Amino acid sequence: MELYVTLSIVLPWIVAFVIYLVKNDFVTNVLSLLMLPVLAYFAWEIYFSGNLPMLVDTPHWVDYAITIYDFGLLGYFLYQGIKNKSMLVSALAVLQLVLLIIVILMIEHSNTANIYIDKLTAFMYMIVAIVGVPIAIFATKYMEYDEKGKHSFVAILIWFLGVMNFAVSVNNIEWFFALFETTTLASYVLIRFRMDDQAVKNAILALWMNQIGGVAILFALLTFLKTSGLYHFTDLLNTDSKMLSLTALGFLSLSALVKGAQMPFHKWLLGAMVAPTPVSAILHSATMVKIAPYLLLRISPVIKGTLLAKLLIITTGFVFVAAAVIALTQENFKKILAYSTISLLGLMMLAAVVGTPIAITASLLLILFHAFAKGFLFIEAGVLEKVFHVKYIKQMRRLIERAPLTLMFIFFGFLNMTFVPFGTFIGKWIMIEEASGFLSHGSYVLLILYVGAGSAFLSVLYMKVLGISVRKSHGIERVRALPLPLKFNFVSVWYYGWLLFLTVFIAPFIATQIVPIAQELSGQIPNIHADNLSLVINTSTLYFWQILGALVILSLIHALPFFVHFKNVDTARPYNCGEAFPRHIETYNFVCISKYENYLIAFSIALFVMVLVLGGGLL
Amino acid sequence: MKFETLMLLLTLFAPIIGGFVYGVERIVKARMQSRVGPPLMQPFYDFFKLMDKRPLMVHSLHAVMGIMYFIACWFSLLVLFLGNDLLVAVFFHVIAVLALTIGAFSVRSPYSVIGAMRELMHMISYEPLMVLMVVGFYQVVGSFNLKDILNYDGIPLLQLPVVFMAFVLAIPMMLHKSPFDVAEAHQEIIGGPEIEYSGPFYEAVYTGKWIEYVYVFFFVFLFGGSHYWLGALLVLFVFLFVNALDNATARLDFRKMVKFSWFVLIPVSAFNIIFLALWR
Amino acid sequence: MGIFTKFRKKSPWILHYNTGGCNGCDIEILAALAPKYDIERFGMLNRGNPKQSDILLVTGPVTKRCRDVLRRLYLEMPEPKVVVAMGACAYGGGIFRDFYHVENGVDNIIPVDVWIPGCAPRVEAVIDGMVEAVKIWEKKSKEKEYMRNHSEELLEQLGARNDD
């Protein structure tokens, strides 16, 4: 058991190191393929071991090693800041160094174990294994298309998975800071991987923005040390929540918001798209941004119901809607996906902050299904980029004639993001159901409005993008599918199969797998159970015939047009007022919204300050 | 008769009911313009005639989407009647919109594509309002269950008057009636999303529209609670009001529609729900 | 002749196209739609969309600009369909006959089933013509109809090349 935990954390580091050193095609391919069953097996064993939650003690030298590692890391940041002439990076690195020294001077020895494994951790391991590793497999083929440094790239991806596994299993906030900054480092290295000017500029942007999160964690740590002397998650959760300083929790939430790329800090996630596409895939799905809802889920029992929580609801909900609205104006396919990630991260955090057991279930569902769907969509974006040379939605025009199979996968990914029987929808539905129960505060009505409006905007966004790519000339009936590389197809079918499987059995899946996690996190039993294959929440039921019916209709909608052709029906030309030459057709580009973008960002900054000042009680 | 059987029958006969509603609507509209108007069975004559036309399509995808729109509409009605959660029914309706817009986007006719984009604008306008309305029902009745609402002793209308008004003003958006018929503007984009369908495929879309009548007016009926006569009166009143509005107003820009929904209808409904929650 | 054929006469949908006349006929058509005559009581609708129409109501002498447009509109209408030519111009050009830009009537371009005489025809004449058209329409089959004097290749040339 402890062995599995240790291996889950250490093995990716070792494998990454081996790949980096050997730089052999065969070794890279085999090791990355092997990681999938191995990590999944470890996660499976941990998840079903039965003696969760458990604390794992670590030897003392690890403590010292991590402190030394911290200094090394911050020194590296300082060096990068000086090297790239970025005042901001160096200044933040120096600030963190100073704060870290103060923390180390203040910190007292605690007997609480530094590694804490509970069901949430095992759940995150599972996501990393099932969603994260296929991206590394995908990258082994992707990097063969006119890119340099395949082996080091795959090595960094796998190392990143190891870092993520480590980050979700630490209990000590000081360690958490180290791992938080390591994910920052990993994203920095990955974003500037192509090493051109734009990449380095965006990498620096990601670096300083995430360092703000690091500073916030250190402030939180300092406040915790000053007020209660506790610096372990388990200790914090076990004490009376009135004793805890809201300021510290406010700072922790702030770091989560920064990591989760919420509105004023969303630029770094958008900048990540200059890197090779697997980077975006891994940042958006399994790792990095998922730390944000993870952190809020960890502290949700103590911030539930406070003013801080209500302000966080308003902030994240606002981001959920605003990011969806801004996404409508975007041209670049990866940017659209990035905005929708920002938006849905807002929803996940909103659900985590509400903190009732059902809301936590919703948050976990959103984390899982968003990871699958976003990994899937970015994989397809990578295929589009490399095989079909499509980057902008303008170039996606009539994609159905060139890339029917890829378009079908994209269609399915989009359906997963909003439509009825899929996990993300169930998350939203549960949120509205839950929030309707306690509408005593204005922020909860706002919450319902946010969820309703945001999902409407996101549906519009996806339908718009799909609409551009399904446009088809009359006369072209049977389309030729271009053969794709085996690895691309394997990864696509992997995600497709998982999503389909989980959706059909969603009710027992939620009742047996997600509910126990929510129960463990919140300490109460959420009123969700499965009636055979139907899902029952409080008094409402999502019947199995509804799930299946919607699934069949949507499967027909997204797959049927590629296979069914009416043979005996004559075709006519589209109506064009009888003119011979069709007019050039464009869809709305929502330019009228983009002029409000700065107002939206300014408003979100105001909300951020409000969270800190009012919610955290800073003044 | 058992409730489930009744609801199943209602779903099965929904296209026929919707057809009659549409027939009555055409007569009412004609009388308001001091015309005689078509016979009551006119929609069904159209239906049979369309059955007899030679099928023509632009391409298979487009034709399939027309049929899927009809199926999704009917299924969303089934979910509304037989499921026990109104909220799910509201979200099921989005599938129908998806089928319609994907079909409309897939042809290279400018009218069709513009119509599809405007259809999406319609969705932005009425979707959050529907969610708010259902939450309002939850506030009043304490459940999302259809049966509970139909057995509720009080009158939801009295507690949700503003939500009701907002919903009545949103009905033109859902049924594509003037002043909010931008997606289907017959004089401007000749029917929008439905323009390219012909013969039996148009029939599917045409019948889907009838089902939407049943879907929308059933929500109006719910405002009567267990007082079914009140519900029926409300449906009658709203039907006449919407048709009068349709006859009396000109088409607005789609921006005005979105603004009206977002800056007038949704805020007032939200206030109604907040006050309801505070006073309960 | 299926079981639905007898419902045809109950709902003829009209596509109206003006091929360059003086708009006199069009005003008469509007009068037919308006309360006094109200042809909707016969189930007639002005659809403005060839895909869903049964009767093509053409006015005007067919200018050279309109020629191909008229052909395409005719081709886009699904069978069974009827063409009604209305007014003196539609029948041989009227006062525009033998002008340099005129094709001298509708039947040089597409087959015409019913003529409505007059310049401009009275509304009663329009309704009478429509009734005649519906009678002819009831006898038509839904087999594909070919235009006189035009081969399939020509029809292909009329269509647009589909590059977007």
mmCIF file of N, CA and C in Angstrom, chain A residues 397-398 471 473-475 570 572-585, chain C residues 15 48-51 68-69 72-73 75-76 144 155-156 158-164:
data_model
loop_
_atom_site.group_PDB
_atom_site.id
_atom_site.type_symbol
_atom_site.label_atom_id
_atom_site.label_comp_id
_atom_site.label_asym_id
_atom_site.label_seq_id
_atom_site.Cartn_x
_atom_site.Cartn_y
_atom_site.Cartn_z
ATOM 1 N N ARG A 397 -13.481 25.453 -41.790
ATOM 2 C CA ARG A 397 -14.633 25.437 -42.666
ATOM 3 C C ARG A 397 -14.654 24.150 -43.513
ATOM 4 N N ARG A 398 -15.798 23.531 -43.569
ATOM 5 C CA ARG A 398 -15.991 22.301 -44.332
ATOM 6 C C ARG A 398 -15.011 21.210 -43.936
ATOM 7 N N ARG A 471 -20.279 22.434 -42.329
ATOM 8 C CA ARG A 471 -20.826 22.929 -43.591
ATOM 9 C C ARG A 471 -20.292 22.095 -44.746
ATOM 10 N N SER A 473 -20.633 20.926 -49.021
ATOM 11 C CA SER A 473 -21.159 21.256 -50.337
ATOM 12 C C SER A 473 -22.233 20.267 -50.713
ATOM 13 N N HIS A 474 -23.148 20.712 -51.531
ATOM 14 C CA HIS A 474 -24.121 19.751 -52.005
ATOM 15 C C HIS A 474 -23.421 18.910 -53.060
ATOM 16 N N GLY A 475 -23.797 17.670 -53.167
ATOM 17 C CA GLY A 475 -23.164 16.822 -54.163
ATOM 18 C C GLY A 475 -22.123 15.902 -53.567
ATOM 19 N N ASP A 570 -33.249 12.535 -54.530
ATOM 20 C CA ASP A 570 -32.504 13.440 -55.404
ATOM 21 C C ASP A 570 -32.001 14.629 -54.608
ATOM 22 N N ALA A 572 -30.910 18.703 -54.436
ATOM 23 C CA ALA A 572 -31.140 20.009 -55.052
ATOM 24 C C ALA A 572 -30.099 20.962 -54.507
ATOM 25 N N ARG A 573 -29.885 22.025 -55.235
ATOM 26 C CA ARG A 573 -28.898 22.994 -54.743
ATOM 27 C C ARG A 573 -29.495 23.808 -53.614
ATOM 28 N N PRO A 574 -28.615 24.299 -52.717
ATOM 29 C CA PRO A 574 -29.145 25.171 -51.667
ATOM 30 C C PRO A 574 -29.758 26.424 -52.268
ATOM 31 N N TYR A 575 -30.773 26.931 -51.634
ATOM 32 C CA TYR A 575 -31.473 28.108 -52.135
ATOM 33 C C TYR A 575 -30.613 29.343 -51.974
ATOM 34 N N ASN A 576 -30.459 30.047 -53.063
ATOM 35 C CA ASN A 576 -29.588 31.217 -53.033
ATOM 36 C C ASN A 576 -30.218 32.319 -53.850
ATOM 37 N N CYS A 577 -31.519 32.463 -53.755
ATOM 38 C CA CYS A 577 -32.265 33.428 -54.549
ATOM 39 C C CYS A 577 -32.121 33.138 -56.032
ATOM 40 N N GLY A 578 -31.781 31.904 -56.388
ATOM 41 C CA GLY A 578 -31.643 31.567 -57.776
ATOM 42 C C GLY A 578 -30.357 32.057 -58.408
ATOM 43 N N GLU A 579 -29.492 32.675 -57.618
ATOM 44 C CA GLU A 579 -28.231 33.156 -58.183
ATOM 45 C C GLU A 579 -27.270 31.994 -58.349
ATOM 46 N N ALA A 580 -26.352 32.118 -59.325
ATOM 47 C CA ALA A 580 -25.446 31.012 -59.603
ATOM 48 C C ALA A 580 -24.350 30.907 -58.550
ATOM 49 N N PHE A 581 -23.813 32.053 -58.167
ATOM 50 C CA PHE A 581 -22.628 31.996 -57.328
ATOM 51 C C PHE A 581 -23.009 32.291 -55.890
ATOM 52 N N PRO A 582 -22.784 31.309 -54.994
ATOM 53 C CA PRO A 582 -23.201 31.511 -53.614
ATOM 54 C C PRO A 582 -22.425 32.650 -52.972
ATOM 55 N N ARG A 583 -23.099 33.332 -52.118
ATOM 56 C CA ARG A 583 -22.424 34.396 -51.402
ATOM 57 C C ARG A 583 -21.466 33.803 -50.395
ATOM 58 N N HIS A 584 -20.473 34.596 -50.033
ATOM 59 C CA HIS A 584 -19.518 34.148 -49.033
ATOM 60 C C HIS A 584 -20.221 34.134 -47.672
ATOM 61 N N ILE A 585 -20.189 32.999 -47.011
ATOM 62 C CA ILE A 585 -20.946 32.888 -45.766
ATOM 63 C C ILE A 585 -20.004 32.953 -44.573
ATOM 64 N N LEU C 15 -44.992 30.174 -54.814
ATOM 65 C CA LEU C 15 -43.749 30.933 -54.915
ATOM 66 C C LEU C 15 -43.965 31.985 -55.980
ATOM 67 N N GLY C 48 -42.482 32.036 -50.599
ATOM 68 C CA GLY C 48 -41.235 32.715 -50.957
ATOM 69 C C GLY C 48 -40.039 31.796 -50.952
ATOM 70 N N ASN C 49 -40.275 30.489 -51.049
ATOM 71 C CA ASN C 49 -39.182 29.548 -50.921
ATOM 72 C C ASN C 49 -39.461 28.382 -51.858
ATOM 73 N N PRO C 50 -38.663 28.209 -52.895
ATOM 74 C CA PRO C 50 -38.980 27.174 -53.892
ATOM 75 C C PRO C 50 -39.004 25.766 -53.318
ATOM 76 N N LYS C 51 -38.215 25.538 -52.269
ATOM 77 C CA LYS C 51 -38.116 24.182 -51.726
ATOM 78 C C LYS C 51 -39.447 23.671 -51.192
ATOM 79 N N ASP C 68 -31.817 32.737 -66.076
ATOM 80 C CA ASP C 68 -31.234 31.600 -65.373
ATOM 81 C C ASP C 68 -31.787 31.458 -63.967
ATOM 82 N N VAL C 69 -32.071 32.615 -63.358
ATOM 83 C CA VAL C 69 -32.638 32.572 -62.021
ATOM 84 C C VAL C 69 -33.971 31.849 -62.051
ATOM 85 N N ARG C 72 -33.460 28.141 -62.379
ATOM 86 C CA ARG C 72 -33.004 27.497 -61.142
ATOM 87 C C ARG C 72 -34.131 27.390 -60.127
ATOM 88 N N LEU C 73 -34.915 28.440 -60.024
ATOM 89 C CA LEU C 73 -36.041 28.377 -59.092
ATOM 90 C C LEU C 73 -36.966 27.235 -59.474
ATOM 91 N N LEU C 75 -36.153 24.525 -61.056
ATOM 92 C CA LEU C 75 -35.520 23.237 -60.782
ATOM 93 C C LEU C 75 -35.506 22.911 -59.286
ATOM 94 N N GLU C 76 -35.440 23.948 -58.456
ATOM 95 C CA GLU C 76 -35.365 23.689 -57.020
ATOM 96 C C GLU C 76 -36.707 23.295 -56.427
ATOM 97 N N LYS C 144 -39.901 12.803 -61.625
ATOM 98 C CA LYS C 144 -39.072 13.949 -61.973
ATOM 99 C C LYS C 144 -39.489 14.485 -63.332
ATOM 100 N N LEU C 155 -28.492 21.733 -67.618
ATOM 101 C CA LEU C 155 -28.948 21.983 -66.256
ATOM 102 C C LEU C 155 -27.763 22.018 -65.296
ATOM 103 N N GLU C 156 -26.784 21.130 -65.535
ATOM 104 C CA GLU C 156 -25.601 21.137 -64.675
ATOM 105 C C GLU C 156 -24.856 22.462 -64.816
ATOM 106 N N LEU C 158 -26.069 25.246 -65.416
ATOM 107 C CA LEU C 158 -26.773 26.350 -64.765
ATOM 108 C C LEU C 158 -26.410 26.458 -63.289
ATOM 109 N N GLY C 159 -26.068 25.320 -62.720
ATOM 110 C CA GLY C 159 -25.760 25.323 -61.298
ATOM 111 C C GLY C 159 -24.435 25.988 -61.025
ATOM 112 N N ALA C 160 -24.209 26.243 -59.778
ATOM 113 C CA ALA C 160 -22.981 26.932 -59.403
ATOM 114 C C ALA C 160 -21.890 25.918 -59.154
ATOM 115 N N ARG C 161 -20.679 26.336 -59.366
ATOM 116 C CA ARG C 161 -19.553 25.528 -58.884
ATOM 117 C C ARG C 161 -19.489 25.716 -57.382
ATOM 118 N N ASN C 162 -19.282 24.616 -56.676
ATOM 119 C CA ASN C 162 -19.389 24.721 -55.224
ATOM 120 C C ASN C 162 -18.032 24.892 -54.554
ATOM 121 N N ASP C 163 -17.485 26.076 -54.636
ATOM 122 C CA ASP C 163 -16.261 26.325 -53.863
ATOM 123 C C ASP C 163 -16.552 27.455 -52.917
ATOM 124 N N ASP C 164 -16.305 27.213 -51.673
ATOM 125 C CA ASP C 164 -16.554 28.280 -50.704
ATOM 126 C C ASP C 164 -15.213 28.803 -50.212
#
